[in-house]
Tab-separated table of C-alpha atoms and ligand atoms in Angstrom:
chain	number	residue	atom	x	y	z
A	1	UNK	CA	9.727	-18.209	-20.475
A	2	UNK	CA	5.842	-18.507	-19.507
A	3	UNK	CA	3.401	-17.473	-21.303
A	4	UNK	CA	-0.025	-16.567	-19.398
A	5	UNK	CA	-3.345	-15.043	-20.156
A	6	UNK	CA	-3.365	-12.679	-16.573
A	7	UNK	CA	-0.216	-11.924	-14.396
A	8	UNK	CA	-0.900	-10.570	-11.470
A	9	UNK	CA	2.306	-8.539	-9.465
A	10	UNK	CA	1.789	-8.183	-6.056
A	11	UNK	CA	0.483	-10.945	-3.425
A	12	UNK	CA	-1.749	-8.310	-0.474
A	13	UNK	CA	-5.590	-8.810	-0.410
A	14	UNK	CA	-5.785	-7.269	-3.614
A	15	UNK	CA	-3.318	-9.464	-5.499
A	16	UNK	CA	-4.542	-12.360	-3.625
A	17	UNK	CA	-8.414	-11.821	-4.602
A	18	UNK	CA	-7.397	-11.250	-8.080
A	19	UNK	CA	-5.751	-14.277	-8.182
A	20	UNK	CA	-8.685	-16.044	-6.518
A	21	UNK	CA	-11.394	-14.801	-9.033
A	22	UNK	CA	-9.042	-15.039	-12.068
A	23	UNK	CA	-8.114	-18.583	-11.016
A	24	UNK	CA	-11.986	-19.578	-10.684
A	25	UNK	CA	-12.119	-18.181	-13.764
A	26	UNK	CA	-9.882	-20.947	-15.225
A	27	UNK	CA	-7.432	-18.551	-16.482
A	28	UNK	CA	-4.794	-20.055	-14.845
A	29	UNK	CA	-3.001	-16.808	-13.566
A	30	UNK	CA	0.651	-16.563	-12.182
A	31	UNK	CA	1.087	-14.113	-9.159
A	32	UNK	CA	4.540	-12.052	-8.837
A	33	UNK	CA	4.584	-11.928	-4.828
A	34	UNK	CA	7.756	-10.865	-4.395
A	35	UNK	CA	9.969	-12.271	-1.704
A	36	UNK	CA	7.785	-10.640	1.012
A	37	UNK	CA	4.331	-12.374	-0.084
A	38	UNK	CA	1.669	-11.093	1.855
A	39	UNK	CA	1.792	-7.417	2.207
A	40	UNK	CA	1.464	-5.023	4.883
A	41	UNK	CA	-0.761	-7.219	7.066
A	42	UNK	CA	1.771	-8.950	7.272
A	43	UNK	CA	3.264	-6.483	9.626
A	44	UNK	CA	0.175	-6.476	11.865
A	45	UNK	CA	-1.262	-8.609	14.688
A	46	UNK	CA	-4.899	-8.357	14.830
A	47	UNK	CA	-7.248	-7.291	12.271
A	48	UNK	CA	-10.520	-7.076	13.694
A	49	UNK	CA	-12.196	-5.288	10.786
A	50	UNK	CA	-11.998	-7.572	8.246
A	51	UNK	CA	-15.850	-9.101	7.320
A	52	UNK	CA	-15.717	-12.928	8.274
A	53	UNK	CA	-13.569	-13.130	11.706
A	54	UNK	CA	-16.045	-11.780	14.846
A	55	UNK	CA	-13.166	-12.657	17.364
A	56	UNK	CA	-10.590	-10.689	14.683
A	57	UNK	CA	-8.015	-12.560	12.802
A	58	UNK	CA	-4.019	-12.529	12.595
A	59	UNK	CA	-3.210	-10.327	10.001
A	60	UNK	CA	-0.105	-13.421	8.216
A	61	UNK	CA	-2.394	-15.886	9.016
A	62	UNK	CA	-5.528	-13.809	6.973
A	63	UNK	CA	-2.569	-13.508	4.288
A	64	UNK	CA	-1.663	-16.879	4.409
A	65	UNK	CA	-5.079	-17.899	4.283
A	66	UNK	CA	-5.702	-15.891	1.064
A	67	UNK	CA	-2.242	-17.070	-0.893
A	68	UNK	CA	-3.838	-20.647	0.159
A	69	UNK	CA	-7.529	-19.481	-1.299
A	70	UNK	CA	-5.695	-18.297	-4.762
A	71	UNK	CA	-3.801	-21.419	-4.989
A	72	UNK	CA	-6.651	-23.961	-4.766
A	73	UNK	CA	-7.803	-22.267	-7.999
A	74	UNK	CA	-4.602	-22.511	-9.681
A	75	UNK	CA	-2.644	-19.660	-9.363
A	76	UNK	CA	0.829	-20.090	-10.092
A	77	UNK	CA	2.437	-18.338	-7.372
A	78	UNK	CA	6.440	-17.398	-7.906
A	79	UNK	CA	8.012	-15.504	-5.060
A	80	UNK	CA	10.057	-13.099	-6.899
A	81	UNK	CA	9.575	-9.635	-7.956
A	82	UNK	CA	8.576	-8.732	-11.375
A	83	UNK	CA	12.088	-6.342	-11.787
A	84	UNK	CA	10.956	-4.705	-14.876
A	85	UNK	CA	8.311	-4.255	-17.328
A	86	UNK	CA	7.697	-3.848	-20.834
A	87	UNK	CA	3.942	-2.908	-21.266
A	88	UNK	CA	3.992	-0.826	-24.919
A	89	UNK	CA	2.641	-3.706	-26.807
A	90	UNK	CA	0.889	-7.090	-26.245
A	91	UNK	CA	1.860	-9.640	-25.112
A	92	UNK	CA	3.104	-8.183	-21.877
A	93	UNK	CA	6.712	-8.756	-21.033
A	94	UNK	CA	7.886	-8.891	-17.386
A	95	UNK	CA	11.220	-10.017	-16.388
A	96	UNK	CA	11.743	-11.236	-12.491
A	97	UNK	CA	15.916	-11.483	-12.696
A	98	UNK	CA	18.186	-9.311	-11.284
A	99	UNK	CA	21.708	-7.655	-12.755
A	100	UNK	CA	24.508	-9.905	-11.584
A	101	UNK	CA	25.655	-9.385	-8.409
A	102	UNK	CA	22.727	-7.035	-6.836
A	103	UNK	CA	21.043	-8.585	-3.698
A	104	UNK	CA	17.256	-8.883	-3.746
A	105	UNK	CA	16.714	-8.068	-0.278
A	106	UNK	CA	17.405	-4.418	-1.782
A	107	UNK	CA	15.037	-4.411	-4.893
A	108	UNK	CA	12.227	-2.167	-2.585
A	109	UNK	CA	15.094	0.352	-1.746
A	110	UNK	CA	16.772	1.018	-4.678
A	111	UNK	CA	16.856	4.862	-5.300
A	112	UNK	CA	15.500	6.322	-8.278
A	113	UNK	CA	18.763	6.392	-10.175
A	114	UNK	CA	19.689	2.937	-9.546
A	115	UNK	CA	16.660	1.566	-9.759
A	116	UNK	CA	16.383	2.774	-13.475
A	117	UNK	CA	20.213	1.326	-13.899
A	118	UNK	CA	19.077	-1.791	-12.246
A	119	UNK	CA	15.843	-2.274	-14.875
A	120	UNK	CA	18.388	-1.314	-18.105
A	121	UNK	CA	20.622	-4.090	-16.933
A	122	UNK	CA	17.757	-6.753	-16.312
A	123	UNK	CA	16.060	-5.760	-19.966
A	124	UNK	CA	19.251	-6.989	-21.421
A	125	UNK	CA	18.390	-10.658	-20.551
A	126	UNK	CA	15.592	-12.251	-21.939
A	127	UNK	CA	12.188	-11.922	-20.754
A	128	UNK	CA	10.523	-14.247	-18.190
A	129	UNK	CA	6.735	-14.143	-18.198
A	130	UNK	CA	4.404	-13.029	-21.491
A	131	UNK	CA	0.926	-11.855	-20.456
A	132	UNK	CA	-2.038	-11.148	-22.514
A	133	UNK	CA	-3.262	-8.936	-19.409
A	134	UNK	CA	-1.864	-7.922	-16.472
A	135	UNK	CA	-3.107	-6.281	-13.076
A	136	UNK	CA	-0.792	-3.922	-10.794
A	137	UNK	CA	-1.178	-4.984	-7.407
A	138	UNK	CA	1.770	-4.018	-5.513
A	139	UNK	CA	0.211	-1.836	-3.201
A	140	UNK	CA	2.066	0.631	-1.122
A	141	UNK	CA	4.273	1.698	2.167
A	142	UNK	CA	3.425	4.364	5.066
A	143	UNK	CA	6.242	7.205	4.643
A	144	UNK	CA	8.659	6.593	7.964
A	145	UNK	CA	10.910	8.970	9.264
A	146	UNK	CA	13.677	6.775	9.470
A	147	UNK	CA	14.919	6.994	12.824
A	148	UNK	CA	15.445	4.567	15.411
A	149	UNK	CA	12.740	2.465	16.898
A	150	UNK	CA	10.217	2.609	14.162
A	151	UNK	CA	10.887	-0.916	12.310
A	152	UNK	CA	11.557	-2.711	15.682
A	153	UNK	CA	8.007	-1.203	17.270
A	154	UNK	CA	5.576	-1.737	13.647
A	155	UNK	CA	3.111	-3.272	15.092
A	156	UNK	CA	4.157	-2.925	18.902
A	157	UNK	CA	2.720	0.440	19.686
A	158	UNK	CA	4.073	2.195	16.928
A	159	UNK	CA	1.399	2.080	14.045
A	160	UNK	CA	1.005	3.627	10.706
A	161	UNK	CA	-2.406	3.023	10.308
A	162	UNK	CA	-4.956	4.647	13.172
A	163	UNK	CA	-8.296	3.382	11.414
A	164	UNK	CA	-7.282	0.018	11.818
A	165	UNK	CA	-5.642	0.745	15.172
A	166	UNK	CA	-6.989	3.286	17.513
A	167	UNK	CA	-9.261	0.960	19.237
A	168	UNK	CA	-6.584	-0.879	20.950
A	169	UNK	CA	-5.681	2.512	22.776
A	170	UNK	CA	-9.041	3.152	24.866
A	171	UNK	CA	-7.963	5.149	27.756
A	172	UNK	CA	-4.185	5.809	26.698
A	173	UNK	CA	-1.965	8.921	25.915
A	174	UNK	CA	-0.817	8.447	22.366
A	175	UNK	CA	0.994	10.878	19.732
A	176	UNK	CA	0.575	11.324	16.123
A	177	UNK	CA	3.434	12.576	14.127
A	178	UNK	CA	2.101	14.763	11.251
A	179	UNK	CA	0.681	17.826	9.361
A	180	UNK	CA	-1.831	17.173	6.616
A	181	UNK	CA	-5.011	15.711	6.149
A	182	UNK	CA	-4.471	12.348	7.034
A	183	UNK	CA	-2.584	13.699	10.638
A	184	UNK	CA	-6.081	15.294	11.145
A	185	UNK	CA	-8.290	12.209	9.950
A	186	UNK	CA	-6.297	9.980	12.602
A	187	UNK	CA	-5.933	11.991	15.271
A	188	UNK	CA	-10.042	12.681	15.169
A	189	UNK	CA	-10.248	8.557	15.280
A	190	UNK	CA	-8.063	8.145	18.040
A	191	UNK	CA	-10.214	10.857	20.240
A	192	UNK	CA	-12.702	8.720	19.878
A	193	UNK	CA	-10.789	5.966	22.338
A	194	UNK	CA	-7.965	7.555	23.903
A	195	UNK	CA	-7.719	9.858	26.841
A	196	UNK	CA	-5.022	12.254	25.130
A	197	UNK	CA	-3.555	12.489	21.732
A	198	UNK	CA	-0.403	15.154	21.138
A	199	UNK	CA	-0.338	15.989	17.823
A	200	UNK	CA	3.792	16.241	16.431
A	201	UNK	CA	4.395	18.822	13.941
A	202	UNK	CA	7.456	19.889	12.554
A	203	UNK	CA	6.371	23.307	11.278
A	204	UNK	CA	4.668	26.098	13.676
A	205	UNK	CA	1.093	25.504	11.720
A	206	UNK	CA	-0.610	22.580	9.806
A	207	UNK	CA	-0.603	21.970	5.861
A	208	UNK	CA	-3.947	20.014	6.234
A	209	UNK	CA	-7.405	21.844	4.834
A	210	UNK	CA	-8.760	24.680	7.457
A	211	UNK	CA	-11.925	22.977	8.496
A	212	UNK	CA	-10.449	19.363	9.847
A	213	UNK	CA	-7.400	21.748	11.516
A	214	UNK	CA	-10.238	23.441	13.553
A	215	UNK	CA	-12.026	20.186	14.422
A	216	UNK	CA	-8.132	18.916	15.747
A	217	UNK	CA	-7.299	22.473	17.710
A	218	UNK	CA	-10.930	22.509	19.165
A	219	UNK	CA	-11.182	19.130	20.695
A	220	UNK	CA	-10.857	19.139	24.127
A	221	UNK	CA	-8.766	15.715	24.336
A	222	UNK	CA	-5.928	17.041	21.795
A	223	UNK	CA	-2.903	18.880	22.257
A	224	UNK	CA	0.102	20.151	19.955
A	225	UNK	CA	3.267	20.207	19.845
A	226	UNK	CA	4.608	22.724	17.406
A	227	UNK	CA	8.400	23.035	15.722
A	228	UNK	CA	8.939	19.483	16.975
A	229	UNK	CA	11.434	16.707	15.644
A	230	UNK	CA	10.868	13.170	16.714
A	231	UNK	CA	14.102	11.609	17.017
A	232	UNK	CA	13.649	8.377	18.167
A	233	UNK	CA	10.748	5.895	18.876
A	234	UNK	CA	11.590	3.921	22.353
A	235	UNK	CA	10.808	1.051	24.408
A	236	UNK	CA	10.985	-2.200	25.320
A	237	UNK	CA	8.804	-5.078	24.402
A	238	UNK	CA	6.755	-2.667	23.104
A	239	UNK	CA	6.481	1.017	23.299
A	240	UNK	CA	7.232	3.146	26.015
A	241	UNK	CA	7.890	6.561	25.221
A	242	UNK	CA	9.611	9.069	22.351
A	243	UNK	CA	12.643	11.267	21.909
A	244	UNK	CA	11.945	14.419	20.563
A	245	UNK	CA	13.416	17.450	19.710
A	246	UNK	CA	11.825	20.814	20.031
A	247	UNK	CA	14.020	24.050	19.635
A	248	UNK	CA	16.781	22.137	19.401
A	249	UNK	CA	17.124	20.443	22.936
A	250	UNK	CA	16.328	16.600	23.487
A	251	UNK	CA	13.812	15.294	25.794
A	252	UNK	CA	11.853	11.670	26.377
A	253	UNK	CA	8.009	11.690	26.616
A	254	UNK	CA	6.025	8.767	27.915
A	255	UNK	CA	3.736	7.409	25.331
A	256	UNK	CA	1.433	4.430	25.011
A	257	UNK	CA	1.499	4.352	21.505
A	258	UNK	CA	2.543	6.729	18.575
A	259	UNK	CA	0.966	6.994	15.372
A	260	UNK	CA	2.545	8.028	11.786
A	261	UNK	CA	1.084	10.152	9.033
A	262	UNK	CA	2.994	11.552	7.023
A	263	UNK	CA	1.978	10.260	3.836
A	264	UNK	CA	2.481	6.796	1.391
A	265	UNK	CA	4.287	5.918	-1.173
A	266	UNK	CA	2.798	3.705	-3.806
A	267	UNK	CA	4.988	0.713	-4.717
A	268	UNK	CA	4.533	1.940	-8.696
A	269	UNK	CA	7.742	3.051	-9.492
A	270	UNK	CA	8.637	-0.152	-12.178
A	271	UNK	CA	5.715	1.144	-14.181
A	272	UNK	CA	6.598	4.830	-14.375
A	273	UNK	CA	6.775	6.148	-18.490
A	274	UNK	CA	4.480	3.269	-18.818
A	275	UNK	CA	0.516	3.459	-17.245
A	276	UNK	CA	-0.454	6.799	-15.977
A	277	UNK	CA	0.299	7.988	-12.422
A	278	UNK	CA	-0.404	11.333	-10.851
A	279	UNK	CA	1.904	13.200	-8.954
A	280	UNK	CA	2.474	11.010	-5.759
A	281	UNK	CA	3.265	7.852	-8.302
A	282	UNK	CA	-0.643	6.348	-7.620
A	283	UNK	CA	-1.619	4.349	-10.657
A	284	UNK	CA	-4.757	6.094	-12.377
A	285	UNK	CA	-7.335	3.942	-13.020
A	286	UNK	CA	-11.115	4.656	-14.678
A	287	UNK	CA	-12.374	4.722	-11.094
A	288	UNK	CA	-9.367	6.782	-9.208
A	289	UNK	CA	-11.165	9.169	-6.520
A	290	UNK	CA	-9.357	11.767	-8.460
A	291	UNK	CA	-9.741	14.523	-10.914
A	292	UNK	CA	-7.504	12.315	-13.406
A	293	UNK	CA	-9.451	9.232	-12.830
A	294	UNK	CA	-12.884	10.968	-13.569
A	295	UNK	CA	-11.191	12.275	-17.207
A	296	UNK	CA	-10.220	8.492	-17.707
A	297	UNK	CA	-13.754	7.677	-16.551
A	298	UNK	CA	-15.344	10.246	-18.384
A	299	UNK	CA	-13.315	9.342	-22.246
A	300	UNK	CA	-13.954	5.436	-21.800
A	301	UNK	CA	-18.257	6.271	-21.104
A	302	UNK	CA	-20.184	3.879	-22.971
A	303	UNK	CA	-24.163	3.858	-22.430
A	304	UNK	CA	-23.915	6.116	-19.731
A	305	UNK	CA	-21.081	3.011	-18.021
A	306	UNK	CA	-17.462	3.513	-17.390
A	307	UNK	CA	-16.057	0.517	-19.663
A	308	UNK	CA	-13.530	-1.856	-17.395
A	309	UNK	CA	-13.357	1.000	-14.125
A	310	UNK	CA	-10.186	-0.741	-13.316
A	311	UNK	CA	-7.990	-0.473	-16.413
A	312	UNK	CA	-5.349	2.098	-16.049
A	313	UNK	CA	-3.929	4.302	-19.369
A	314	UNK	CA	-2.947	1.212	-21.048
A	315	UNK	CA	-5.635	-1.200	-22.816
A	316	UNK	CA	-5.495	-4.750	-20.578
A	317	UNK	CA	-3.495	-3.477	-17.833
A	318	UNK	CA	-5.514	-3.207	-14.681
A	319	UNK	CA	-4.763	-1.876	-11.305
A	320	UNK	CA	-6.054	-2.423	-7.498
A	321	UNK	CA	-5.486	-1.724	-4.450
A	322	UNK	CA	-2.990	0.771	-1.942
A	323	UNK	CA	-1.395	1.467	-5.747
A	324	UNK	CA	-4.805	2.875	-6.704
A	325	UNK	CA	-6.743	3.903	-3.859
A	326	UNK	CA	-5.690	7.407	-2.405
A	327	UNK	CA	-8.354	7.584	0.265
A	328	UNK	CA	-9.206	4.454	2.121
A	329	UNK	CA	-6.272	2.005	1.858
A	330	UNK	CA	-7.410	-0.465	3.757
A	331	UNK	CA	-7.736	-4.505	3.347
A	332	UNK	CA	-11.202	-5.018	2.513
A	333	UNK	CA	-11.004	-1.962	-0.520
A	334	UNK	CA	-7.832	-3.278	-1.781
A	335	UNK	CA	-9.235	-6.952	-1.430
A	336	UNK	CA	-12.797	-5.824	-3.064
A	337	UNK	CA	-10.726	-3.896	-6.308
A	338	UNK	CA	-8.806	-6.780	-6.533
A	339	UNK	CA	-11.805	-8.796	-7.659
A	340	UNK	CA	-12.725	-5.864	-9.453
A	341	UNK	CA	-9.602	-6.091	-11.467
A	342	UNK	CA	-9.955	-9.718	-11.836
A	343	UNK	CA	-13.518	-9.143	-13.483
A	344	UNK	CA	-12.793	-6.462	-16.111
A	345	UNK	CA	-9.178	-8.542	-17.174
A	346	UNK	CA	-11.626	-11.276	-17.781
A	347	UNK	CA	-14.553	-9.586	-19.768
A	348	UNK	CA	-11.713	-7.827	-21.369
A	349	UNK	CA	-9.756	-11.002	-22.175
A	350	UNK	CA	-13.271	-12.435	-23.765
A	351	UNK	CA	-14.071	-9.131	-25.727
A	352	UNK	CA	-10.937	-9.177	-27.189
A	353	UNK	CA	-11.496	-13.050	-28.531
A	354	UNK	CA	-8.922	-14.436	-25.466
B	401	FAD	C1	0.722	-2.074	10.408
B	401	FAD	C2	-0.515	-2.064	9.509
B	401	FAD	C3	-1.715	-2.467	10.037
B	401	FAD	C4	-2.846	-2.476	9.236
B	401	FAD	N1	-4.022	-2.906	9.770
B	401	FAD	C5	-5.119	-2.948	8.994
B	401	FAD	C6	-6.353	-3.420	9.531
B	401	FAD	O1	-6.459	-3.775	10.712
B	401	FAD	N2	-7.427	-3.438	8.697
B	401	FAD	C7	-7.371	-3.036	7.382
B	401	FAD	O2	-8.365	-3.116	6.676
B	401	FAD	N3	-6.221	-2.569	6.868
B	401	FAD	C8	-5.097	-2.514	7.627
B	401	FAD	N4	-3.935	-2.022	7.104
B	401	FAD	C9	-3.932	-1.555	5.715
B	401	FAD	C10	-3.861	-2.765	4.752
B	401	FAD	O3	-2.793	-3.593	5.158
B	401	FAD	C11	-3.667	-2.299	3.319
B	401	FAD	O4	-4.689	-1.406	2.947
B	401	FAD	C12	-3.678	-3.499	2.376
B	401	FAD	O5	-2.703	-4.444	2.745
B	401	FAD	C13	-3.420	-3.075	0.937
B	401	FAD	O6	-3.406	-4.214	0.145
B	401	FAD	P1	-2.729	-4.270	-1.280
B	401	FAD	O7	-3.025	-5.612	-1.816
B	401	FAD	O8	-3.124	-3.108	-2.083
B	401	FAD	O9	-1.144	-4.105	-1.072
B	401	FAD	P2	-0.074	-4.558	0.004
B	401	FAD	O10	-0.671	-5.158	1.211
B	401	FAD	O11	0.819	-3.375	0.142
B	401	FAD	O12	0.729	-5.728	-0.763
B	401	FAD	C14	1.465	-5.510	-1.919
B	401	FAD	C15	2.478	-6.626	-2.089
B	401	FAD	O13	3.072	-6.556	-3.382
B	401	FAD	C16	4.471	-6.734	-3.276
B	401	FAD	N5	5.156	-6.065	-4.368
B	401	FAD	C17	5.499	-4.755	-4.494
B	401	FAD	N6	6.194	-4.560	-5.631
B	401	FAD	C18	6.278	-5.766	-6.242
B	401	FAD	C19	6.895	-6.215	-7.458
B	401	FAD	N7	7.534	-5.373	-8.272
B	401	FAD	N8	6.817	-7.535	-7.751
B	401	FAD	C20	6.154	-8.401	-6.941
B	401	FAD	N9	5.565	-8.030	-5.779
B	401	FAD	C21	5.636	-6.724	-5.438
B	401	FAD	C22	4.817	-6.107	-1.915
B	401	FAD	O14	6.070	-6.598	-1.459
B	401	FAD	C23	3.633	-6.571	-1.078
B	401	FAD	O15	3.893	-7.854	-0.566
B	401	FAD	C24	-2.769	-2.026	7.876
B	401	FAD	C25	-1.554	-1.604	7.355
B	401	FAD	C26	-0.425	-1.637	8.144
B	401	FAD	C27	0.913	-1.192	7.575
């Protein structure tokens, strides 16, 4: 068993700064990256909005990069997944071993029920790690449908993120499957390059607010397709085209690239019953763009300061990151709350005579 003063779970930019600052700050931290270290850059080619690369940057090399970055300050990196947690008194306990006979590859995709099986089974064994502090960095996933094509074309034309992506698509006839706010938010980027976006909707009208549906239906480069299934995401090399469904007969569209939006889902589920999440399963923190985080901001006020903005409903556990962050979710915010977290676990650590 290890003992340590800061573990951090998760290995994206913010797991990776974390480590970086914490490390620098001699603490000697050991990073849970799981046996997919890197994060959902990771799935990407180019990242061309990340401060430091003019020309843009590979998004595993930027990850590699960073895991490189934490370890020259002496992070202890283990890739394995922290499989349960036991956060209701100090030290920490995490355990990173798995019931006999169940297949990591599988951890992420447990279902609820087995998943809470699975940690009942681990907690038998003895503990692995004992942390004084510990930050939640284990970001999150775009919702997919989970049809055909989409995990062969991430990254090839079929994109779950249309901030980072709708410049590469200047002059092309793309589609955006999706209903709410975000649908809206991406669809308004992509007019901003493409020559036609087609909106996919599965319902005959929108769930997202009324003013950002009237800025979609208004502009002159976007059309909709109402009561519509998309049943398959097609192509080649990269992509060439959808199957969709609309009133219940199949047909194959031409596309350059298609977009998702139907939501994420925060990688939190390990710490359910133990920090505070809202509704979606989003770790609050003291500085969660939310009406829960502003009540945690609001009760830990000092001076007219939010004490530690990153700590989440438990004293010394942090949070950063896609976990966190239900607006921006991008690499430089989960990257910048990372050293956030990193800071506070280490004033923290000091305060409390660490
Ligand atoms: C295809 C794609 C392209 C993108 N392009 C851009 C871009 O160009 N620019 C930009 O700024 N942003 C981009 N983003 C968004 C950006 O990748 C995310 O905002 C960022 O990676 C979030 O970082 P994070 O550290 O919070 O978490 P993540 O990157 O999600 O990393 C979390 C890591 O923790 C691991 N983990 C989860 N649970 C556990 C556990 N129990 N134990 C151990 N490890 C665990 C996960 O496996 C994962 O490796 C893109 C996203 C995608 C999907």
């Amino acid at each position: 068993m290890k003992k340590t003063k800061v573990a951090i779970i998760g290995s994206g930019p913010a797991g990776f700064t974390a480590a970086t600052y914490a490390g620098r700050a001699m603490l000697e931290p050991v990073v849970l990256a799981g046996i997919k270290s890197g994060g959902q850059l990771m799935w990407t080619t180019d990242v061309e909005n990340f401060p430091g690369f003019p020309e843009g940057v590979n998004g595993a090399q930027l990850m590699f990069q960073m895991r490189q970055q934490a370890e020259r300050f002496g992070a202890h990196i283990q890739d394995v997944y922290a499989t349960a947690v036991d956060l209701s008194q100090r030290p920490f306990k995490i355990w990173t071993g798995y019931p006999v006979g169940a297949d990591p590859q599988r951890f992420d995709r447990l279902t609820t029920e087995e998943l809470v099986n699975f940690m009942d089974e681990v907690k038998t064994q003895p503990h692995d790690i004992e942390a004084e502090s510990v930050i939640i960095a284990t970001g999150a996933a775009a919702q997919l449908l989970g049809i055909p094509g989409e995990e062969e074309f991430l990254g090839r034309g079929f994109s779950t993120c249309a901030v980072c992506d709708a410049a590469f698509y200047r002059d092309k006839s793309v589609y955006v499957i999706g209903g709410g706010d975000s649908a809206m938010e991406d669809t308004l980027a992509l007019t901003k390059f493409a020559k036609e976006v087609t909106v996919i909707h599965r319902r005959g009208e929108f769930r997202a607010s009324k003013i950002m549906q009237e800025r979609v239906l208004n502009h002159p480069k976007v059309k909709v397709m109402w009561n519509t299934m998309v049943e398959e995401i097609m192509g080649d090399q990269k992509v060439t085209g959808i199957k969709i469904n609309q009133d219940g007969k199949s047909q194959e569209l031409s596309a350059d690239g298609v977009f998702i939006a139907i939501g994420h889902v925060p990688a939190t589920r390990i710490f359910q019953g133990q920090v505070e999440q809202d509704g979606h399963g989003y770790v609050v923190t003291r500085q969660s763009a939310s009406a829960l985080g502003v009540t945690a901001a609001q009760a830990a006020t000092e001076d007219a300061l939010v004490r530690f903005p990153t700590m989440t409903s438990v004293e010394g556990v942090f949070a950063a990151g896609d976990n966190v962050d239900v607006r921006y979710k991008q690499a430089i915010t989960a990257a910048g709350q990372g050293c956030s977290a990193a800071l506070d676990a280490e004033r923290w650590l000091e305060a409390q005579g660490e």
